[in-house]
Each structure stands twice: as structure tokens, then as C-alpha cells.
Amino acid sequence: MKHETGLWEAVVLRFCQISLSLAFLLLGALLAVPPFAGSASAQTAASGVLERVDVQGNQRIEALTVQSYMTIAAGEPLDAGKVDQSLKALFATGLFADVSIRRQGNVLVVNVVENPIINRLAFEGNRRIDDDVLEPEVQLRPRIVYTRSRVQSDVQRILQVYRRNGRFATSVEPKVVQLEQNRVDLIFEINEGPVTGIRRIDIIGNRNFDDGKLRRAIATKESRWYRFFSSDDSYDPDRVTLDRELLRKFYLERGYADFRVLSAVAELTHDRSDFFLTFTVEEGELYKFGKVELATTLRNLDPETLRGSLSIVEGETYNAEAIEETIDNLNFAVGRLGYAFVDIRPKVTRLREERVIELVLQINEGPRVYIDRINITGNIRTLDKVVRREMKLVEGDAFNTAKLRRSRQQIRRLGFFDKVDVAQKQGETADKVAIDVDVQERSTGELSFGLGISTTESVIGDISIRERNLLGKAQDLKLSLGLSATRQQIDLSFTEPYFLDRNLSAGFDVFSLKEDQQDRSSFDEQSKGFSLRSRFPITENLKQGLRYTLRSDTIENINNSTSPLISLDEGDYLTSSISYDLTYDTRDDIFLPTKGIIIRGGQDFAGVGGDVRYVRSAARWAYYYAITRDLVASLGLKGGHIIGLGQDVRVLNRFFLGGDDFRGFESGGVGPRDRSTDDAIGGNAYFVTTGELRFPIGLPNDFGVLGRAFTEIGTLLDPDVSGADLQDSKAPRMSLGVGVSWRSPFGPIRVDLAQALIKESFDKEELFRFSFGTRF
């Protein structure tokens, strides 16, 4: 019984303990929850929730804008991580120079220091590069927020511009001028420094060609005092890349098929004024051409009929350029047979032990590719349409390599460009190709002087001003002034090459001449008139010209010492004539041709009204041939004949030979003369043949100086007069001479020294002739 009483007591005690614990837990929970009627501020203080954000220090930027950049907002729990993220986000905007965030209870106080606004941006000290070039390179502009990082980035961009122009010693210091309303003027002070030149070019690994020859093959040149007109002696990384390719091209054209440029290292000197440029090369072995075979998958095409288009001969030294030329020739030949889409691939087999390269030229049907677009670059003055109208291809045409090659030749023959590169690249789709035409313009304006000094101390001179590419439209405008003591001449001519947007050139000439011919023929001449002319193509290389001329001529100041043969022509007379000419021209360049032929012939018919009636014919032929890469030979022949129609040929219409037409003799110095008066009376027929060799004279290629040796043989005959005591001989005359041509930065300069070797006693000689052309 006692045992049962103790058990119940233990149960009651345990129940009381549990009840007491639950009572304490309930009391604690009640004490932790404030009464509902408590204040809101008391609730926030207890929970740690952000009450608001106060922004201080802002001037231009609204407080709400600052809060929008933060990652924490009012009503969210206060989180140190989010506060830190908000600080970083505000800095990342670039709007503030400094930001700080502090906590006051459950309020965040954000203190900002705004970056200033740029009021004006300027460059100082930049004499070599204009503001217009630098401004597009920098990111900062007026009314943009100023930041140090952007300024440093722009400093690097300016330095890069100067380095591209060869000035690696340039320094740029940004200066900030504080203004009111938190604005600044930003000034980049530039110390341009000297051009970073090339102190020395070293080539390592060359055994078969000396350093000098390889240096002449590349575009970069060592700095020398005489290169003040060129930038080739300044360091340019892009030019060095080109030099690697030029070295490779040099060796591949001379049989070294395994040639490699191992490295091209440019080291800047300590004073940052110059570079040492070192090329390391591996020449490899010399190869020759082996068997050359032609194969094709085109139906009805016998490849052996194309063998005449090969520029490769078995046994000759390997030449990569000859392979490219052969492929071009084959493309042209196959295209003429009617195959528009052709793909010619050379399969090369190297026989290293025999040092022979065998070729199989595989002619397959190419993919049907069309011209997507034609891009023209490098033409600063010349309009795009001037270049485009010389292209034999237009957008949408089927791609044709032969036409592309002819297009390049036509653009070169304009005479406006020193360099014409035409390349193709993949278009927007697989069946499209883009054509890139890159040109480098040459001087087309000329201020030309002509000077001749004869053995009798007479001086002949003239000045002409000409622009062959007026306003970049290929229009030709020329004004010539004869300013010698014996001649006053004005000639104005203008040519529109594409009249009415057609492949038809049209132009006019207006002239006025008053010339003292007393020393030559004892009379004075006055001529005034104009010409209208046009020219149009018949075929690609054959053109025809038409001309109408109306002129008034006067022969005056005849005296007792004048030849009776000239006195008969004293007075005024009017000439109205029409003429035509045909020109066949395949030259690769109109100024310095290396290959090709030009044939020109024409006739003048006087008597379409007026007082004068005659038929005058003239012809010219010239052939150019490159003996080697540097030697170019030419052979020329020109002549003319005039016959009167029912009347004698007047003195002004006859031919006078000498000067530029026959070097070694003064103008009018060759041919018949009146024995009693020594007056030149001209002739009704003439011919002159010229042989010339153009060659380098040992100066660097970038000088553009070439030597010339020439000989000329010709005569003037058939004066068609009777009853006169003439000094005349139909025997040929001959002269021999040398000259120098310089394509200077101012234009072409020519100096000729010629000696008459075969002459008559009555001929008048001239030793020296000089001409000078310059850009204006």
C-alpha cells in the first residue's frame, strides 16, 4: 500500500514539473512579442529593416537616380553584402569621383562626389597631325562625364596614332582646367618628338644575295638625309609586315621555292629616336622548272592548244611570278574560247634531290561566281566613278579573271596612280566575290618649263600649267604660255573624257600665237583660232579621233633680207580644216611603259571653206620591251607628208624639224635653207627614228631617277619650191645623247644632252634641253 502511494506521488511531481516548464515557455513567448498597440519605430528598430536612403553631395544627378543604381532599397532588411554591392555599383557608373556609405540607425547616408562634365576638349602641340585626325580617335567629347580612366585610354589612342605615323618618342600629358558648376576644360598637351627612323636594317641568313640588294627589295629604308620627301625611312609595323612578303616574293621570283622569313624584329634605341630592324631568313635551295603539263576536265577543250599561253620553259630557273602570269594567260585564253567559269590550279611536285619543280596546270570548270560588290580605296581626290568606268566588270557580272586583269591595266593607263592593286575576296555568300581596288594617287598637276640652249647662244623656253585630273573627274585642263623674247603664245585646252556620260571624250582648244621667226626664217607670225575635237573607242585598244579647226594666220614684217620663198606668203589667210586620227595602244603605262606598242596615224584636210587647201598626213610607231627587270628598250619611228591641193604649201603649214622632235638640233635646225638669207623654209616630208635604252644609274630605287641613252636618225626633205637657190640635202642626220629622268615629288624632270654626229654644214645644233614638271 505504501508502494502504490509513492508511485502516485512521483507521477504528480513529474506532472507539476512539466506544467511549470510550459508556463515559463509561454510567459517568455508573451514577453518577446510587443503589444499590438506599440509604435512603428519601435518595430523597425527591433527588426533591422532599412528605413530610407539619404543622398548627399549630388549637384547634377538626382537623388532618385543615385538610389536607382543601388542594389538595396527602403523596406528591405539591412544587409552588409548589399550595401557593399551598392557602393561598387555606384563607382561602376563612372559618374562619381568618390562614394561613401554610412549607417545612421536604420538610415543609409550616401555621400557622392560627382565627376565633372567636360566643357571643352583641345589639343596643343600637334603640328604634324591635325585636330581633325585626332578627334575621331578619342572617346571623350564636350558634355561627356570626365573620368581618369577614359583620359588614360584616350592618351593611349593618341600615342597609337603617332606611332602609326612613325613617331614613337611622342608624349601626351592631359591637363585639366577647373571651371564653375563642376565643369572642366580638358587639354591634351602633345610633345610630338622626332620621327622614329630606321637606324639600320640587318639581314641574317642570306648567302646568295647581299644585304644591299635585299634592302632595295623591301619598302622600309634606312634613314638618310636625302629622304626628306619620303616616309619610307620611318618605322611602321604594317610596312615591316609588307617587307616580309616582299622578301618572300624576291626569292620566289629567283628560284628559291623553300625560302622563309624566320623573324622580323624591331628594337627601339634607348633614346627612342630610331629602330634597329633585323630580318632572319632561310634561303633554301635553288630550283628549276621541270616538266610542265596541261590537263583539263572541260569538254571539247584540247589543252595542248593552250601551250602558247605558257610563260614557263622547262629548264629555266623557278619563278613564282611566271606561274601566276601563266595562270592569268590561261584564264584569258580559255575565257576567249567561251568558258566563263574556269578554275586553274597548279599542282606542284618538288624533286628535292634533283632540285626541280614539276607542274601540272589543271583546268577545271570553276564555280559559278558573280561580282557582289566593287570596293575602291586610296583615291583621295579622284572620284570613284572615274575608276569604276575603267572596270570591265560591274556588280552582278560573272567573275572573269581575264577581265579583271584588263581592268587593272585600264586603271593604270589613266596615268593618275602610282600603284594599282586589284584583288578579290569572298563575298557574302559562296557564289559571290568582292573586288577590292586599292590605288595610290600620283601628282596630276604640272607646272612645266622647257629650256633649250643652242650653239649660237639662243634660248628657247616655255611654261605650261596643266591639271590632268581636274576636280578628281579626270578632266584635262591646260594653259600654255610662251614667254621667250621671240614668242608670245597662249593655249587653253579642255577635255571631258566621258562626254554626256558616254565613252566619248570631247574638248576644245583656243590659241593665240605671236612669234618672231626672224632668226629662223626672217618673218613674224600671228595665229589665232580654236579647235573642237572628240575621241571614241572602236575596240579596247583602238581609238579614233575627230577634229575641226578654224584659224587665222598672218605673215608680216617681211624685209629685204627675207627669202623670196617666204615673201610670197606674206599677208592674211584663213584655214578651215577637218582631221581624223587612229590610235592603237597596248602600253602598260603611258608615262614609263615597260612593254607594249603604240601606233598612231591621221590626216588633216584643209579647204572646208577658208583660203588654204592641203592634205597633211602624219604617223607614229613605238615599241617597248623589258630586256631585264631594270632595262627597258624602245624603238620608235615617226614621219609626215603634206601636199597642196591646187596651190603651193605655205611656209606655216610645212614641217620644221628639231628640238623635241629631233634632239641634238634646235627647233627648225634641220632641213632646207635659202642660200642667200640662211632662212629655214621647212619641208613637205620628214621622218625620224629613235632608239632608246632606259636604265637605273645606281641610286636607290626610291629616288625615282633613271638614265637614258638614245640615238635619233632622220631628215627633212621635199620643200616643193622652184626657182630658189637652196642649201638642201636629203641625206639622213644622226644624233647621239644621254639623259636623266627623275620622277620627283614635284613632278617629272628631264635633262638631255645630245650631240649631232651626222649633219650638214647649214644645220643648227642644240646641245642641251631641260624640262621640269611640278604639282601646283
PDB file of C-alpha atoms in Angstrom, residues 545-753:
ATOM      1  CA  GLY A 545      39.656  60.979-133.006  1.00  0.00           C
ATOM      2  CA  LEU A 546      37.917  63.739-134.996  1.00  0.00           C
ATOM      3  CA  ARG A 547      38.768  67.462-135.034  1.00  0.00           C
ATOM      4  CA  TYR A 548      37.607  70.691-136.626  1.00  0.00           C
ATOM      5  CA  THR A 549      39.958  73.717-136.661  1.00  0.00           C
ATOM      6  CA  LEU A 550      39.372  77.310-137.693  1.00  0.00           C
ATOM      7  CA  ARG A 551      42.402  79.606-137.595  1.00  0.00           C
ATOM      8  CA  SER A 552      43.520  82.961-138.930  1.00  0.00           C
ATOM      9  CA  ASP A 553      47.219  83.327-139.830  1.00  0.00           C
ATOM     10  CA  THR A 554      49.277  86.377-140.662  1.00  0.00           C
ATOM     11  CA  ILE A 555      52.811  86.542-142.033  1.00  0.00           C
ATOM     12  CA  GLU A 556      54.267  90.040-141.589  1.00  0.00           C
ATOM     13  CA  ASN A 557      57.421  92.104-141.110  1.00  0.00           C
ATOM     14  CA  ILE A 558      58.908  90.860-144.343  1.00  0.00           C
ATOM     15  CA  ASN A 559      62.082  92.768-145.285  1.00  0.00           C
ATOM     16  CA  ASN A 560      64.769  92.763-147.933  1.00  0.00           C
ATOM     17  CA  SER A 561      66.707  90.010-146.115  1.00  0.00           C
ATOM     18  CA  THR A 562      63.746  87.633-146.169  1.00  0.00           C
ATOM     19  CA  SER A 563      63.832  84.697-148.546  1.00  0.00           C
ATOM     20  CA  PRO A 564      61.665  85.257-151.638  1.00  0.00           C
ATOM     21  CA  LEU A 565      60.143  81.846-150.968  1.00  0.00           C
ATOM     22  CA  ILE A 566      58.706  83.220-147.747  1.00  0.00           C
ATOM     23  CA  SER A 567      57.834  86.687-149.083  1.00  0.00           C
ATOM     24  CA  LEU A 568      55.326  85.041-151.412  1.00  0.00           C
ATOM     25  CA  ASP A 569      53.253  84.006-148.384  1.00  0.00           C
ATOM     26  CA  GLU A 570      53.055  87.482-146.807  1.00  0.00           C
ATOM     27  CA  GLY A 571      49.569  88.550-145.738  1.00  0.00           C
ATOM     28  CA  ASP A 572      46.485  87.134-144.031  1.00  0.00           C
ATOM     29  CA  TYR A 573      44.699  83.902-144.764  1.00  0.00           C
ATOM     30  CA  LEU A 574      42.038  81.714-143.138  1.00  0.00           C
ATOM     31  CA  THR A 575      42.309  77.960-142.666  1.00  0.00           C
ATOM     32  CA  SER A 576      39.273  75.728-142.069  1.00  0.00           C
ATOM     33  CA  SER A 577      40.146  72.064-141.728  1.00  0.00           C
ATOM     34  CA  ILE A 578      38.843  68.745-140.519  1.00  0.00           C
ATOM     35  CA  SER A 579      41.043  65.866-139.394  1.00  0.00           C
ATOM     36  CA  TYR A 580      40.933  62.362-138.062  1.00  0.00           C
ATOM     37  CA  ASP A 581      43.384  60.011-136.397  1.00  0.00           C
ATOM     38  CA  LEU A 582      43.510  56.367-135.334  1.00  0.00           C
ATOM     39  CA  THR A 583      45.478  55.182-132.279  1.00  0.00           C
ATOM     40  CA  TYR A 584      46.293  51.609-131.339  1.00  0.00           C
ATOM     41  CA  ASP A 585      47.845  51.465-127.843  1.00  0.00           C
ATOM     42  CA  THR A 586      48.775  48.391-125.760  1.00  0.00           C
ATOM     43  CA  ARG A 587      51.356  50.060-123.459  1.00  0.00           C
ATOM     44  CA  ASP A 588      51.190  49.109-119.783  1.00  0.00           C
ATOM     45  CA  ASP A 589      51.845  52.691-118.674  1.00  0.00           C
ATOM     46  CA  ILE A 590      51.589  55.945-120.594  1.00  0.00           C
ATOM     47  CA  PHE A 591      54.480  57.625-118.718  1.00  0.00           C
ATOM     48  CA  LEU A 592      57.051  54.885-118.088  1.00  0.00           C
ATOM     49  CA  PRO A 593      55.974  51.969-120.274  1.00  0.00           C
ATOM     50  CA  THR A 594      57.888  48.698-119.948  1.00  0.00           C
ATOM     51  CA  LYS A 595      56.073  46.796-122.650  1.00  0.00           C
ATOM     52  CA  GLY A 596      53.571  47.312-125.398  1.00  0.00           C
ATOM     53  CA  ILE A 597      53.179  49.138-128.676  1.00  0.00           C
ATOM     54  CA  ILE A 598      51.562  52.381-129.847  1.00  0.00           C
ATOM     55  CA  ILE A 599      50.642  53.148-133.461  1.00  0.00           C
ATOM     56  CA  ARG A 600      49.044  56.452-134.416  1.00  0.00           C
ATOM     57  CA  GLY A 601      48.175  57.844-137.810  1.00  0.00           C
ATOM     58  CA  GLY A 602      45.958  60.589-139.149  1.00  0.00           C
ATOM     59  CA  GLN A 603      45.236  63.183-141.814  1.00  0.00           C
ATOM     60  CA  ASP A 604      44.215  66.851-141.989  1.00  0.00           C
ATOM     61  CA  PHE A 605      42.036  68.144-144.832  1.00  0.00           C
ATOM     62  CA  ALA A 606      42.134  71.947-145.270  1.00  0.00           C
ATOM     63  CA  GLY A 607      39.687  73.526-147.656  1.00  0.00           C
ATOM     64  CA  VAL A 608      36.324  73.248-145.905  1.00  0.00           C
ATOM     65  CA  GLY A 609      35.961  76.957-146.568  1.00  0.00           C
ATOM     66  CA  GLY A 610      38.830  79.360-145.990  1.00  0.00           C
ATOM     67  CA  ASP A 611      41.776  80.262-148.219  1.00  0.00           C
ATOM     68  CA  VAL A 612      44.084  77.266-147.705  1.00  0.00           C
ATOM     69  CA  ARG A 613      43.785  73.804-149.239  1.00  0.00           C
ATOM     70  CA  TYR A 614      46.043  70.871-148.490  1.00  0.00           C
ATOM     71  CA  VAL A 615      46.176  67.264-147.263  1.00  0.00           C
ATOM     72  CA  ARG A 616      48.629  66.544-144.466  1.00  0.00           C
ATOM     73  CA  SER A 617      49.382  63.032-143.173  1.00  0.00           C
ATOM     74  CA  ALA A 618      51.341  62.011-140.092  1.00  0.00           C
ATOM     75  CA  ALA A 619      52.119  58.678-138.404  1.00  0.00           C
ATOM     76  CA  ARG A 620      53.980  57.411-135.362  1.00  0.00           C
ATOM     77  CA  TRP A 621      55.017  53.944-134.174  1.00  0.00           C
ATOM     78  CA  ALA A 622      56.788  52.968-130.914  1.00  0.00           C
ATOM     79  CA  TYR A 623      57.592  49.614-129.330  1.00  0.00           C
ATOM     80  CA  TYR A 624      58.694  48.983-125.709  1.00  0.00           C
ATOM     81  CA  TYR A 625      60.408  45.863-124.433  1.00  0.00           C
ATOM     82  CA  ALA A 626      61.797  44.994-120.970  1.00  0.00           C
ATOM     83  CA  ILE A 627      65.175  43.346-121.507  1.00  0.00           C
ATOM     84  CA  THR A 628      65.535  42.719-117.772  1.00  0.00           C
ATOM     85  CA  ARG A 629      63.686  43.924-114.730  1.00  0.00           C
ATOM     86  CA  ASP A 630      65.621  47.214-114.828  1.00  0.00           C
ATOM     87  CA  LEU A 631      66.476  47.676-118.514  1.00  0.00           C
ATOM     88  CA  VAL A 632      63.766  48.824-120.930  1.00  0.00           C
ATOM     89  CA  ALA A 633      64.449  49.332-124.615  1.00  0.00           C
ATOM     90  CA  SER A 634      62.252  51.235-127.035  1.00  0.00           C
ATOM     91  CA  LEU A 635      62.257  51.793-130.771  1.00  0.00           C
ATOM     92  CA  GLY A 636      60.215  54.487-132.466  1.00  0.00           C
ATOM     93  CA  LEU A 637      59.510  55.855-135.919  1.00  0.00           C
ATOM     94  CA  LYS A 638      57.534  58.946-136.905  1.00  0.00           C
ATOM     95  CA  GLY A 639      57.029  60.833-140.135  1.00  0.00           C
ATOM     96  CA  GLY A 640      54.740  63.081-142.102  1.00  0.00           C
ATOM     97  CA  HIS A 641      53.878  64.410-145.550  1.00  0.00           C
ATOM     98  CA  ILE A 642      51.871  67.370-146.833  1.00  0.00           C
ATOM     99  CA  ILE A 643      50.637  68.153-150.348  1.00  0.00           C
ATOM    100  CA  GLY A 644      48.849  71.274-151.603  1.00  0.00           C
ATOM    101  CA  LEU A 645      45.508  70.988-153.383  1.00  0.00           C
ATOM    102  CA  GLY A 646      45.737  73.318-156.384  1.00  0.00           C
ATOM    103  CA  GLN A 647      48.201  75.618-154.597  1.00  0.00           C
ATOM    104  CA  ASP A 648      51.654  75.563-153.085  1.00  0.00           C
ATOM    105  CA  VAL A 649      52.056  74.668-149.435  1.00  0.00           C
ATOM    106  CA  ARG A 650      52.568  77.823-147.366  1.00  0.00           C
ATOM    107  CA  VAL A 651      55.530  78.127-145.030  1.00  0.00           C
ATOM    108  CA  LEU A 652      53.414  77.941-141.851  1.00  0.00           C
ATOM    109  CA  ASN A 653      51.976  74.575-142.896  1.00  0.00           C
ATOM    110  CA  ARG A 654      55.289  72.912-143.669  1.00  0.00           C
ATOM    111  CA  PHE A 655      57.196  70.692-141.260  1.00  0.00           C
ATOM    112  CA  PHE A 656      60.137  72.084-139.269  1.00  0.00           C
ATOM    113  CA  LEU A 657      62.400  69.551-137.624  1.00  0.00           C
ATOM    114  CA  GLY A 658      64.477  69.835-134.456  1.00  0.00           C
ATOM    115  CA  GLY A 659      64.120  70.441-130.712  1.00  0.00           C
ATOM    116  CA  ASP A 660      61.944  67.807-129.043  1.00  0.00           C
ATOM    117  CA  ASP A 661      61.293  66.212-132.447  1.00  0.00           C
ATOM    118  CA  PHE A 662      64.995  65.665-133.143  1.00  0.00           C
ATOM    119  CA  ARG A 663      67.308  66.095-130.163  1.00  0.00           C
ATOM    120  CA  GLY A 664      70.726  67.490-130.974  1.00  0.00           C
ATOM    121  CA  PHE A 665      69.286  70.129-133.323  1.00  0.00           C
ATOM    122  CA  GLU A 666      67.487  73.325-132.401  1.00  0.00           C
ATOM    123  CA  SER A 667      63.879  73.843-133.403  1.00  0.00           C
ATOM    124  CA  GLY A 668      63.810  74.246-137.190  1.00  0.00           C
ATOM    125  CA  GLY A 669      67.527  73.486-137.314  1.00  0.00           C
ATOM    126  CA  VAL A 670      67.303  70.579-139.770  1.00  0.00           C
ATOM    127  CA  GLY A 671      66.434  70.897-143.434  1.00  0.00           C
ATOM    128  CA  PRO A 672      66.380  73.228-146.413  1.00  0.00           C
ATOM    129  CA  ARG A 673      67.608  76.834-146.148  1.00  0.00           C
ATOM    130  CA  ASP A 674      67.771  79.712-148.564  1.00  0.00           C
ATOM    131  CA  ARG A 675      71.432  80.021-149.506  1.00  0.00           C
ATOM    132  CA  SER A 676      71.366  83.815-149.709  1.00  0.00           C
ATOM    133  CA  THR A 677      69.416  84.564-146.497  1.00  0.00           C
ATOM    134  CA  ASP A 678      70.042  81.407-144.418  1.00  0.00           C
ATOM    135  CA  ASP A 679      66.286  81.262-143.697  1.00  0.00           C
ATOM    136  CA  ALA A 680      64.780  77.862-142.855  1.00  0.00           C
ATOM    137  CA  ILE A 681      61.897  77.279-145.236  1.00  0.00           C
ATOM    138  CA  GLY A 682      60.683  73.912-143.915  1.00  0.00           C
ATOM    139  CA  GLY A 683      59.854  70.783-145.804  1.00  0.00           C
ATOM    140  CA  ASN A 684      56.893  68.824-147.068  1.00  0.00           C
ATOM    141  CA  ALA A 685      58.040  65.467-145.694  1.00  0.00           C
ATOM    142  CA  TYR A 686      60.121  64.170-142.807  1.00  0.00           C
ATOM    143  CA  PHE A 687      60.956  61.061-140.842  1.00  0.00           C
ATOM    144  CA  VAL A 688      62.736  60.414-137.526  1.00  0.00           C
ATOM    145  CA  THR A 689      63.582  57.069-135.963  1.00  0.00           C
ATOM    146  CA  THR A 690      64.582  56.815-132.317  1.00  0.00           C
ATOM    147  CA  GLY A 691      66.236  54.073-130.280  1.00  0.00           C
ATOM    148  CA  GLU A 692      66.400  54.471-126.521  1.00  0.00           C
ATOM    149  CA  LEU A 693      67.551  52.426-123.533  1.00  0.00           C
ATOM    150  CA  ARG A 694      66.229  53.248-120.060  1.00  0.00           C
ATOM    151  CA  PHE A 695      68.287  52.052-117.103  1.00  0.00           C
ATOM    152  CA  PRO A 696      68.978  52.704-113.379  1.00  0.00           C
ATOM    153  CA  ILE A 697      72.031  54.820-112.607  1.00  0.00           C
ATOM    154  CA  GLY A 698      72.942  53.271-109.255  1.00  0.00           C
ATOM    155  CA  LEU A 699      70.897  55.481-106.955  1.00  0.00           C
ATOM    156  CA  PRO A 700      68.351  53.888-104.604  1.00  0.00           C
ATOM    157  CA  ASN A 701      65.096  52.915-106.288  1.00  0.00           C
ATOM    158  CA  ASP A 702      63.075  55.233-104.084  1.00  0.00           C
ATOM    159  CA  PHE A 703      64.870  58.193-105.710  1.00  0.00           C
ATOM    160  CA  GLY A 704      62.987  57.518-108.931  1.00  0.00           C
ATOM    161  CA  VAL A 705      65.987  58.555-111.044  1.00  0.00           C
ATOM    162  CA  LEU A 706      66.591  56.750-114.333  1.00  0.00           C
ATOM    163  CA  GLY A 707      69.218  57.189-117.013  1.00  0.00           C
ATOM    164  CA  ARG A 708      68.608  57.162-120.745  1.00  0.00           C
ATOM    165  CA  ALA A 709      70.843  56.643-123.740  1.00  0.00           C
ATOM    166  CA  PHE A 710      69.383  57.411-127.141  1.00  0.00           C
ATOM    167  CA  THR A 711      70.143  57.889-130.783  1.00  0.00           C
ATOM    168  CA  GLU A 712      67.999  59.532-133.441  1.00  0.00           C
ATOM    169  CA  ILE A 713      68.204  59.383-137.227  1.00  0.00           C
ATOM    170  CA  GLY A 714      66.039  61.466-139.526  1.00  0.00           C
ATOM    171  CA  THR A 715      65.763  64.123-142.163  1.00  0.00           C
ATOM    172  CA  LEU A 716      63.504  66.835-143.590  1.00  0.00           C
ATOM    173  CA  LEU A 717      63.021  66.974-147.348  1.00  0.00           C
ATOM    174  CA  ASP A 718      60.903  67.885-150.388  1.00  0.00           C
ATOM    175  CA  PRO A 719      60.304  71.627-149.872  1.00  0.00           C
ATOM    176  CA  ASP A 720      58.344  71.651-153.184  1.00  0.00           C
ATOM    177  CA  VAL A 721      59.646  75.031-154.371  1.00  0.00           C
ATOM    178  CA  SER A 722      61.203  76.029-157.664  1.00  0.00           C
ATOM    179  CA  GLY A 723      63.493  78.794-158.830  1.00  0.00           C
ATOM    180  CA  ALA A 724      65.254  79.061-155.474  1.00  0.00           C
ATOM    181  CA  ASP A 725      68.890  78.738-154.523  1.00  0.00           C
ATOM    182  CA  LEU A 726      68.626  76.277-151.612  1.00  0.00           C
ATOM    183  CA  GLN A 727      71.011  74.635-149.261  1.00  0.00           C
ATOM    184  CA  ASP A 728      69.373  71.251-149.072  1.00  0.00           C
ATOM    185  CA  SER A 729      70.286  67.641-148.629  1.00  0.00           C
ATOM    186  CA  LYS A 730      68.099  64.605-148.377  1.00  0.00           C
ATOM    187  CA  ALA A 731      70.845  62.758-146.522  1.00  0.00           C
ATOM    188  CA  PRO A 732      69.855  61.480-143.075  1.00  0.00           C
ATOM    189  CA  ARG A 733      71.129  63.253-139.967  1.00  0.00           C
ATOM    190  CA  MET A 734      72.073  61.450-136.798  1.00  0.00           C
ATOM    191  CA  SER A 735      72.463  62.437-133.139  1.00  0.00           C
ATOM    192  CA  LEU A 736      73.587  60.572-130.053  1.00  0.00           C
ATOM    193  CA  GLY A 737      72.852  61.528-126.482  1.00  0.00           C
ATOM    194  CA  VAL A 738      72.242  60.678-122.870  1.00  0.00           C
ATOM    195  CA  GLY A 739      69.673  61.933-120.431  1.00  0.00           C
ATOM    196  CA  VAL A 740      68.372  61.671-116.913  1.00  0.00           C
ATOM    197  CA  SER A 741      64.722  61.399-115.869  1.00  0.00           C
ATOM    198  CA  TRP A 742      63.620  61.968-112.288  1.00  0.00           C
ATOM    199  CA  ARG A 743      60.077  61.354-111.095  1.00  0.00           C
ATOM    200  CA  SER A 744      60.489  63.842-108.296  1.00  0.00           C
ATOM    201  CA  PRO A 745      57.882  64.709-105.653  1.00  0.00           C
ATOM    202  CA  PHE A 746      57.292  67.879-107.701  1.00  0.00           C
ATOM    203  CA  GLY A 747      56.740  66.046-110.969  1.00  0.00           C
ATOM    204  CA  PRO A 748      58.854  64.719-113.860  1.00  0.00           C
ATOM    205  CA  ILE A 749      62.227  66.305-114.610  1.00  0.00           C
ATOM    206  CA  ARG A 750      64.156  65.545-117.816  1.00  0.00           C
ATOM    207  CA  VAL A 751      67.624  66.636-118.834  1.00  0.00           C
ATOM    208  CA  ASP A 752      69.027  65.704-122.269  1.00  0.00           C
ATOM    209  CA  LEU A 753      72.497  66.199-123.675  1.00  0.00           C
TER     210      LEU A 753
END
